[in-house]
Amino acid sequence: MMGAFGLQTHIWNNNLKSALLLAGFPVLLVLLLYGLHVGYVGLVEAPATAQEGLALAWSRLGETWPFALVGAAVWFAIAWAFHQKIIEASVGARGLSRREAPELYDMLENLCIARGMTMPKLNVIETNALNAFASGIGERTYAVTLTRGLIERLEPAEIEAVMAHELTHIRNRDVRLLVIAVIFVGIFSFFGEIVFRNMFRAGLRTSGRASGHKGDSRGGGLLILLAVAIVVIAYLLALVIRFALSQKREYLADAGAVDLTKNPDAMISALKKISRRSDVDAPDDVRQMMLDNSRRFAGLLATHPPVEKRIRALQAYAGGQR
């Protein structure tokens, strides 16, 4: 059976998805900007017809879309420079020194040597939950983060399997794709919430005044609905991008950990211990980067396959506990 580690097709797909996400970010930003223009025209100016309002909003978009591109460029620069600090701050992670945990450092270093990889930074989250994740978009920013509960409750061989799992994510470019999705889609989720709140408040303030405005107020009302629809579409597109990330990446990382450690029992045992004990206090966007995430969006789209399926896949691939 072909090994799961370093599959070129998977890596190429991840690189392509990363490029599409980066290219799609300014497009979604312009779409949201147009939605704001439509909403502003509908709420404040109350044009006679929806067609008139859309045309006015489109003309104003022609004047302001360069600012959206500049904003995207500025955000790219901020995300590139500070994405790791943003992620670490969101979960309360801190660097773990070699003096604090020499065994863990030796373990991670040996795994990296075995694969010819540059050793990532080692972080810890002070929580009793059992989980781990890798982050970063390049060798200078890659990091492997473990929770205190995982360090204290897993056996050394199981911790080694978890580290190998996260290193596989780094090698297969899953981490770069996830960081891009989390950073850029996360900002859209936040921005979408702000837009909805402001539009709702503005609607309350102008509802009485708009009714007395000359002209057909139905045009303004329709524009408001169209603006909401545009913002909803952009927000849902962002969510689709986030939750459309293939669950296959976890199967491949599990198998890659076995390829690296030659110990399927350790990976299976680690998954069993982590299951139902992995709930870290972290944003939903960051949870999808973790070894285990049992939460689902609206009860439907899960970012991770069930642990039971992952164990069965490992048993079929490498044997081990049955």
Tab-separated table of C-alpha atoms in Angstrom:
chain	number	residue	atom	x	y	z
A	1	MET	CA	0.000	0.000	0.000
A	2	MET	CA	1.331	3.491	-0.868
A	3	GLY	CA	2.499	5.404	2.187
A	4	ALA	CA	0.503	8.411	3.296
A	5	PHE	CA	3.474	10.638	4.069
A	6	GLY	CA	4.437	13.246	1.489
A	7	LEU	CA	1.860	12.350	-1.153
A	8	GLN	CA	2.582	14.770	-3.970
A	9	THR	CA	-1.011	14.954	-5.171
A	10	HIS	CA	-2.209	15.907	-1.698
A	11	ILE	CA	0.529	18.527	-1.376
A	12	TRP	CA	-0.235	20.004	-4.796
A	13	ASN	CA	-3.933	20.184	-3.928
A	14	ASN	CA	-3.139	21.986	-0.678
A	15	ASN	CA	-0.875	24.458	-2.473
A	16	LEU	CA	-3.600	25.096	-5.065
A	17	LYS	CA	-6.259	25.624	-2.380
A	18	SER	CA	-3.949	28.013	-0.531
A	19	ALA	CA	-3.438	30.059	-3.689
A	20	LEU	CA	-7.184	30.136	-4.379
A	21	LEU	CA	-7.906	31.284	-0.832
A	22	LEU	CA	-5.393	34.110	-1.149
A	23	ALA	CA	-6.817	35.136	-4.526
A	24	GLY	CA	-10.408	34.864	-3.294
A	25	PHE	CA	-9.878	37.068	-0.249
A	26	PRO	CA	-9.902	40.431	-2.104
A	27	VAL	CA	-12.828	39.230	-4.236
A	28	LEU	CA	-14.897	38.520	-1.134
A	29	LEU	CA	-13.772	41.821	0.341
A	30	VAL	CA	-15.041	43.724	-2.718
A	31	LEU	CA	-18.310	41.751	-2.550
A	32	LEU	CA	-18.784	42.773	1.075
A	33	LEU	CA	-17.943	46.376	0.202
A	34	TYR	CA	-20.608	46.377	-2.510
A	35	GLY	CA	-23.089	44.977	0.014
A	36	LEU	CA	-22.276	47.865	2.356
A	37	HIS	CA	-22.811	50.394	-0.430
A	38	VAL	CA	-26.155	48.826	-1.316
A	39	GLY	CA	-27.209	48.862	2.324
A	40	TYR	CA	-26.124	52.471	2.809
A	41	VAL	CA	-27.996	53.634	-0.288
A	42	GLY	CA	-31.101	51.737	0.753
A	43	LEU	CA	-31.062	52.941	4.360
A	44	VAL	CA	-29.944	56.555	4.011
A	45	GLU	CA	-30.915	57.724	0.533
A	46	ALA	CA	-34.016	55.569	-0.063
A	47	PRO	CA	-34.034	55.684	-3.897
A	48	ALA	CA	-37.280	55.441	-5.806
A	49	THR	CA	-36.462	52.040	-7.314
A	50	ALA	CA	-34.127	49.191	-6.524
A	51	GLN	CA	-32.521	49.494	-9.966
A	52	GLU	CA	-31.639	53.116	-9.287
A	53	GLY	CA	-30.145	52.202	-5.920
A	54	LEU	CA	-28.086	49.337	-7.337
A	55	ALA	CA	-26.705	51.584	-10.053
A	56	LEU	CA	-25.757	54.228	-7.487
A	57	ALA	CA	-24.095	51.622	-5.263
A	58	TRP	CA	-22.194	50.246	-8.268
A	59	SER	CA	-20.883	53.690	-9.186
A	60	ARG	CA	-19.663	54.212	-5.644
A	61	LEU	CA	-18.024	50.802	-5.644
A	62	GLY	CA	-16.028	51.947	-8.679
A	63	GLU	CA	-14.614	54.735	-6.526
A	64	THR	CA	-13.850	52.649	-3.440
A	65	TRP	CA	-12.788	49.188	-4.625
A	66	PRO	CA	-9.083	50.180	-4.756
A	67	PHE	CA	-9.274	50.775	-1.017
A	68	ALA	CA	-10.515	47.197	-0.595
A	69	LEU	CA	-7.466	45.907	-2.464
A	70	VAL	CA	-5.189	48.073	-0.336
A	71	GLY	CA	-6.944	46.724	2.755
A	72	ALA	CA	-6.407	43.166	1.552
A	73	ALA	CA	-2.709	43.863	0.967
A	74	VAL	CA	-2.357	45.387	4.438
A	75	TRP	CA	-4.119	42.405	5.997
A	76	PHE	CA	-1.876	39.989	4.075
A	77	ALA	CA	1.171	41.765	5.490
A	78	ILE	CA	-0.210	41.691	9.030
A	79	ALA	CA	-1.225	38.038	8.744
A	80	TRP	CA	2.140	37.054	7.291
A	81	ALA	CA	4.049	38.771	10.091
A	82	PHE	CA	1.839	37.997	13.067
A	83	HIS	CA	-0.287	34.918	12.246
A	84	GLN	CA	1.580	32.723	14.715
A	85	LYS	CA	1.301	35.262	17.525
A	86	ILE	CA	-2.417	35.669	16.785
A	87	ILE	CA	-2.982	31.910	16.982
A	88	GLU	CA	-0.907	31.510	20.150
A	89	ALA	CA	-2.706	34.391	21.843
A	90	SER	CA	-6.112	32.953	20.926
A	91	VAL	CA	-5.414	29.692	22.807
A	92	GLY	CA	-3.025	30.961	25.494
A	93	ALA	CA	-0.052	28.994	24.179
A	94	ARG	CA	3.506	29.736	25.271
A	95	GLY	CA	6.914	28.493	24.280
A	96	LEU	CA	8.218	25.401	26.061
A	97	SER	CA	11.964	25.553	26.652
A	98	ARG	CA	14.356	22.631	26.367
A	99	ARG	CA	15.229	23.064	30.039
A	100	GLU	CA	11.547	22.614	31.011
A	101	ALA	CA	10.980	19.513	28.895
A	102	PRO	CA	14.229	17.939	27.634
A	103	GLU	CA	12.535	14.604	26.861
A	104	LEU	CA	9.949	16.245	24.634
A	105	TYR	CA	12.604	18.267	22.835
A	106	ASP	CA	14.725	15.168	22.217
A	107	MET	CA	11.662	13.304	20.959
A	108	LEU	CA	10.667	16.056	18.532
A	109	GLU	CA	14.230	16.581	17.387
A	110	ASN	CA	14.718	12.878	16.622
A	111	LEU	CA	11.498	12.771	14.596
A	112	CYS	CA	12.597	15.793	12.576
A	113	ILE	CA	16.020	14.289	11.928
A	114	ALA	CA	14.374	11.080	10.720
A	115	ARG	CA	12.454	13.073	8.096
A	116	GLY	CA	15.084	15.676	7.304
A	117	MET	CA	12.894	18.492	8.594
A	118	THR	CA	13.789	21.703	10.367
A	119	MET	CA	12.655	21.421	13.972
A	120	PRO	CA	9.569	23.556	14.677
A	121	LYS	CA	9.010	25.565	17.831
A	122	LEU	CA	7.495	23.617	20.728
A	123	ASN	CA	4.565	25.221	22.596
A	124	VAL	CA	2.316	24.246	25.458
A	125	ILE	CA	-1.234	25.210	26.486
A	126	GLU	CA	-1.852	25.020	30.224
A	127	THR	CA	-5.106	23.068	30.165
A	128	ASN	CA	-6.188	19.627	31.310
A	129	ALA	CA	-7.712	18.883	27.911
A	130	LEU	CA	-5.884	16.397	25.671
A	131	ASN	CA	-5.104	17.885	22.270
A	132	ALA	CA	-2.378	19.176	19.975
A	133	PHE	CA	-1.957	21.088	16.749
A	134	ALA	CA	0.655	22.384	14.337
A	135	SER	CA	0.678	25.924	12.968
A	136	GLY	CA	2.752	28.237	10.804
A	137	ILE	CA	3.268	28.881	7.100
A	138	GLY	CA	7.025	28.405	6.768
A	139	GLU	CA	10.074	26.933	8.447
A	140	ARG	CA	10.615	30.110	10.478
A	141	THR	CA	7.110	30.038	11.930
A	142	TYR	CA	6.193	26.337	12.189
A	143	ALA	CA	5.235	25.254	15.701
A	144	VAL	CA	3.884	22.141	17.380
A	145	THR	CA	1.619	22.869	20.350
A	146	LEU	CA	0.696	20.298	23.000
A	147	THR	CA	-1.686	20.681	25.909
A	148	ARG	CA	-0.494	20.075	29.455
A	149	GLY	CA	-3.115	17.367	29.866
A	150	LEU	CA	-1.770	15.482	26.858
A	151	ILE	CA	1.811	15.724	28.133
A	152	GLU	CA	0.887	14.443	31.577
A	153	ARG	CA	-1.631	11.699	30.665
A	154	LEU	CA	-0.129	10.109	27.562
A	155	GLU	CA	2.732	7.636	27.534
A	156	PRO	CA	5.974	8.711	25.806
A	157	ALA	CA	5.273	6.503	22.771
A	158	GLU	CA	1.805	8.038	22.448
A	159	ILE	CA	3.188	11.589	22.671
A	160	GLU	CA	5.725	10.671	20.010
A	161	ALA	CA	2.896	9.456	17.757
A	162	VAL	CA	1.009	12.732	18.281
A	163	MET	CA	4.125	14.739	17.412
A	164	ALA	CA	4.630	12.611	14.294
A	165	HIS	CA	1.003	13.292	13.336
A	166	GLU	CA	1.552	17.050	13.583
A	167	LEU	CA	4.854	16.897	11.690
A	168	THR	CA	3.027	15.070	8.912
A	169	HIS	CA	0.557	17.961	8.716
A	170	ILE	CA	3.510	20.312	8.307
A	171	ARG	CA	5.170	18.148	5.666
A	172	ASN	CA	1.943	17.665	3.709
A	173	ARG	CA	1.247	21.449	3.700
A	174	ASP	CA	-2.000	20.941	5.620
A	175	VAL	CA	-0.819	23.468	8.194
A	176	ARG	CA	-0.214	26.233	5.671
A	177	LEU	CA	-3.672	25.718	4.155
A	178	LEU	CA	-5.352	25.682	7.563
A	179	VAL	CA	-3.570	28.820	8.751
A	180	ILE	CA	-4.611	30.678	5.599
A	181	ALA	CA	-8.200	29.466	6.019
A	182	VAL	CA	-8.302	30.308	9.728
A	183	ILE	CA	-6.744	33.760	9.428
A	184	PHE	CA	-8.632	34.990	6.374
A	185	VAL	CA	-11.946	33.205	6.888
A	186	GLY	CA	-11.879	34.077	10.561
A	187	ILE	CA	-11.652	37.784	9.771
A	188	PHE	CA	-14.662	37.450	7.461
A	189	SER	CA	-16.678	35.772	10.220
A	190	PHE	CA	-15.842	38.624	12.588
A	191	PHE	CA	-16.495	41.268	9.927
A	192	GLY	CA	-19.814	39.673	8.968
A	193	GLU	CA	-21.034	39.822	12.543
A	194	ILE	CA	-20.098	43.503	12.818
A	195	VAL	CA	-21.897	44.286	9.538
A	196	PHE	CA	-25.116	42.577	10.637
A	197	ARG	CA	-25.160	44.402	13.971
A	198	ASN	CA	-24.521	47.825	12.416
A	199	MET	CA	-27.144	47.305	9.718
A	200	PHE	CA	-29.697	46.243	12.320
A	201	ARG	CA	-29.012	49.312	14.473
A	202	ALA	CA	-29.090	51.619	11.461
A	203	GLY	CA	-32.404	50.096	10.395
A	204	LEU	CA	-33.916	50.843	13.783
A	205	ARG	CA	-32.728	54.451	13.701
A	206	THR	CA	-33.954	55.160	10.164
A	207	SER	CA	-37.156	53.109	10.022
A	208	GLY	CA	-39.364	55.985	11.114
A	209	ARG	CA	-37.647	58.606	8.964
A	210	ALA	CA	-37.596	56.451	5.831
A	211	SER	CA	-41.349	55.988	5.870
A	212	GLY	CA	-41.857	59.694	5.358
A	213	HIS	CA	-39.314	60.043	2.554
A	214	LYS	CA	-40.604	61.129	-0.827
A	215	GLY	CA	-40.725	58.389	-3.418
A	216	ASP	CA	-41.408	54.695	-3.311
A	217	SER	CA	-39.984	53.389	-0.021
A	218	ARG	CA	-40.272	49.851	-1.314
A	219	GLY	CA	-37.145	50.448	-3.421
A	220	GLY	CA	-35.108	51.234	-0.314
A	221	GLY	CA	-36.526	48.223	1.515
A	222	LEU	CA	-35.652	45.947	-1.371
A	223	LEU	CA	-32.121	47.337	-1.439
A	224	ILE	CA	-31.753	46.557	2.257
A	225	LEU	CA	-32.776	42.977	1.593
A	226	LEU	CA	-30.352	42.760	-1.332
A	227	ALA	CA	-27.529	44.128	0.823
A	228	VAL	CA	-28.241	41.551	3.515
A	229	ALA	CA	-28.311	38.842	0.848
A	230	ILE	CA	-24.913	39.906	-0.527
A	231	VAL	CA	-23.348	39.948	2.943
A	232	VAL	CA	-24.896	36.554	3.742
A	233	ILE	CA	-23.539	35.091	0.492
A	234	ALA	CA	-20.030	36.358	1.235
A	235	TYR	CA	-20.231	35.068	4.803
A	236	LEU	CA	-21.504	31.657	3.715
A	237	LEU	CA	-18.810	31.422	1.059
A	238	ALA	CA	-16.268	31.996	3.807
A	239	LEU	CA	-17.853	29.261	5.918
A	240	VAL	CA	-17.948	26.865	2.974
A	241	ILE	CA	-14.243	27.430	2.399
A	242	ARG	CA	-13.556	26.744	6.058
A	243	PHE	CA	-15.637	23.593	6.375
A	244	ALA	CA	-14.884	22.242	2.905
A	245	LEU	CA	-11.379	21.349	4.079
A	246	SER	CA	-11.002	17.658	3.368
A	247	GLN	CA	-11.238	15.277	6.310
A	248	LYS	CA	-8.761	13.131	4.400
A	249	ARG	CA	-5.945	15.209	5.850
A	250	GLU	CA	-6.485	13.597	9.272
A	251	TYR	CA	-6.426	10.060	7.877
A	252	LEU	CA	-3.203	10.875	6.027
A	253	ALA	CA	-1.619	12.446	9.100
A	254	ASP	CA	-2.529	9.412	11.240
A	255	ALA	CA	-1.005	7.096	8.662
A	256	GLY	CA	1.998	9.393	8.313
A	257	ALA	CA	2.582	9.166	12.066
A	258	VAL	CA	2.663	5.362	11.791
A	259	ASP	CA	5.060	5.579	8.837
A	260	LEU	CA	7.343	7.755	10.921
A	261	THR	CA	7.203	5.935	14.280
A	262	LYS	CA	6.523	2.366	13.035
A	263	ASN	CA	4.174	2.034	16.007
A	264	PRO	CA	0.476	1.843	15.050
A	265	ASP	CA	-0.523	0.833	18.578
A	266	ALA	CA	0.778	4.149	19.961
A	267	MET	CA	-1.255	6.245	17.523
A	268	ILE	CA	-4.396	4.187	18.126
A	269	SER	CA	-3.963	4.354	21.897
A	270	ALA	CA	-3.383	8.111	21.765
A	271	LEU	CA	-6.572	8.640	19.765
A	272	LYS	CA	-8.560	6.558	22.252
A	273	LYS	CA	-7.290	8.589	25.213
A	274	ILE	CA	-7.806	11.932	23.472
A	275	SER	CA	-11.344	11.159	22.318
A	276	ARG	CA	-13.977	13.024	24.384
A	277	ARG	CA	-11.211	14.693	26.431
A	278	SER	CA	-10.027	17.157	23.780
A	279	ASP	CA	-12.234	20.199	24.404
A	280	VAL	CA	-9.795	23.131	24.478
A	281	ASP	CA	-11.057	26.663	25.156
A	282	ALA	CA	-10.261	28.057	21.727
A	283	PRO	CA	-12.010	29.820	18.823
A	284	ASP	CA	-13.862	27.513	16.452
A	285	ASP	CA	-11.498	28.534	13.664
A	286	VAL	CA	-8.499	27.273	15.638
A	287	ARG	CA	-10.228	24.064	16.768
A	288	GLN	CA	-10.203	22.779	13.205
A	289	MET	CA	-6.388	22.798	13.327
A	290	MET	CA	-6.269	20.453	16.307
A	291	LEU	CA	-5.706	16.714	16.474
A	292	ASP	CA	-9.312	16.154	17.511
A	293	ASN	CA	-12.339	18.395	17.083
A	294	SER	CA	-15.722	16.875	17.820
A	295	ARG	CA	-17.695	20.069	17.205
A	296	ARG	CA	-19.814	20.389	14.078
A	297	PHE	CA	-21.062	23.466	12.282
A	298	ALA	CA	-24.858	23.571	12.556
A	299	GLY	CA	-24.683	19.857	13.389
A	300	LEU	CA	-23.644	19.030	9.830
A	301	LEU	CA	-20.166	19.753	8.562
A	302	ALA	CA	-17.464	18.241	10.763
A	303	THR	CA	-13.843	19.313	10.311
A	304	HIS	CA	-12.554	15.928	11.565
A	305	PRO	CA	-13.721	12.352	10.984
A	306	PRO	CA	-14.885	10.459	14.093
A	307	VAL	CA	-12.070	8.938	16.124
A	308	GLU	CA	-13.621	5.469	15.690
A	309	LYS	CA	-13.296	5.745	11.900
A	310	ARG	CA	-9.719	6.951	12.206
A	311	ILE	CA	-8.854	3.973	14.380
A	312	ARG	CA	-10.464	1.550	11.939
A	313	ALA	CA	-8.537	3.156	9.083
A	314	LEU	CA	-5.284	2.748	11.003
A	315	GLN	CA	-6.064	-0.875	11.751
A	316	ALA	CA	-6.731	-1.537	8.090
A	317	TYR	CA	-3.596	0.325	7.040
A	318	ALA	CA	-1.050	-0.817	9.627
A	319	GLY	CA	-2.604	-3.425	11.890
A	320	GLY	CA	-2.135	-2.882	15.588
A	321	GLN	CA	-4.838	-3.043	18.239
A	322	ARG	CA	-8.108	-4.667	17.181
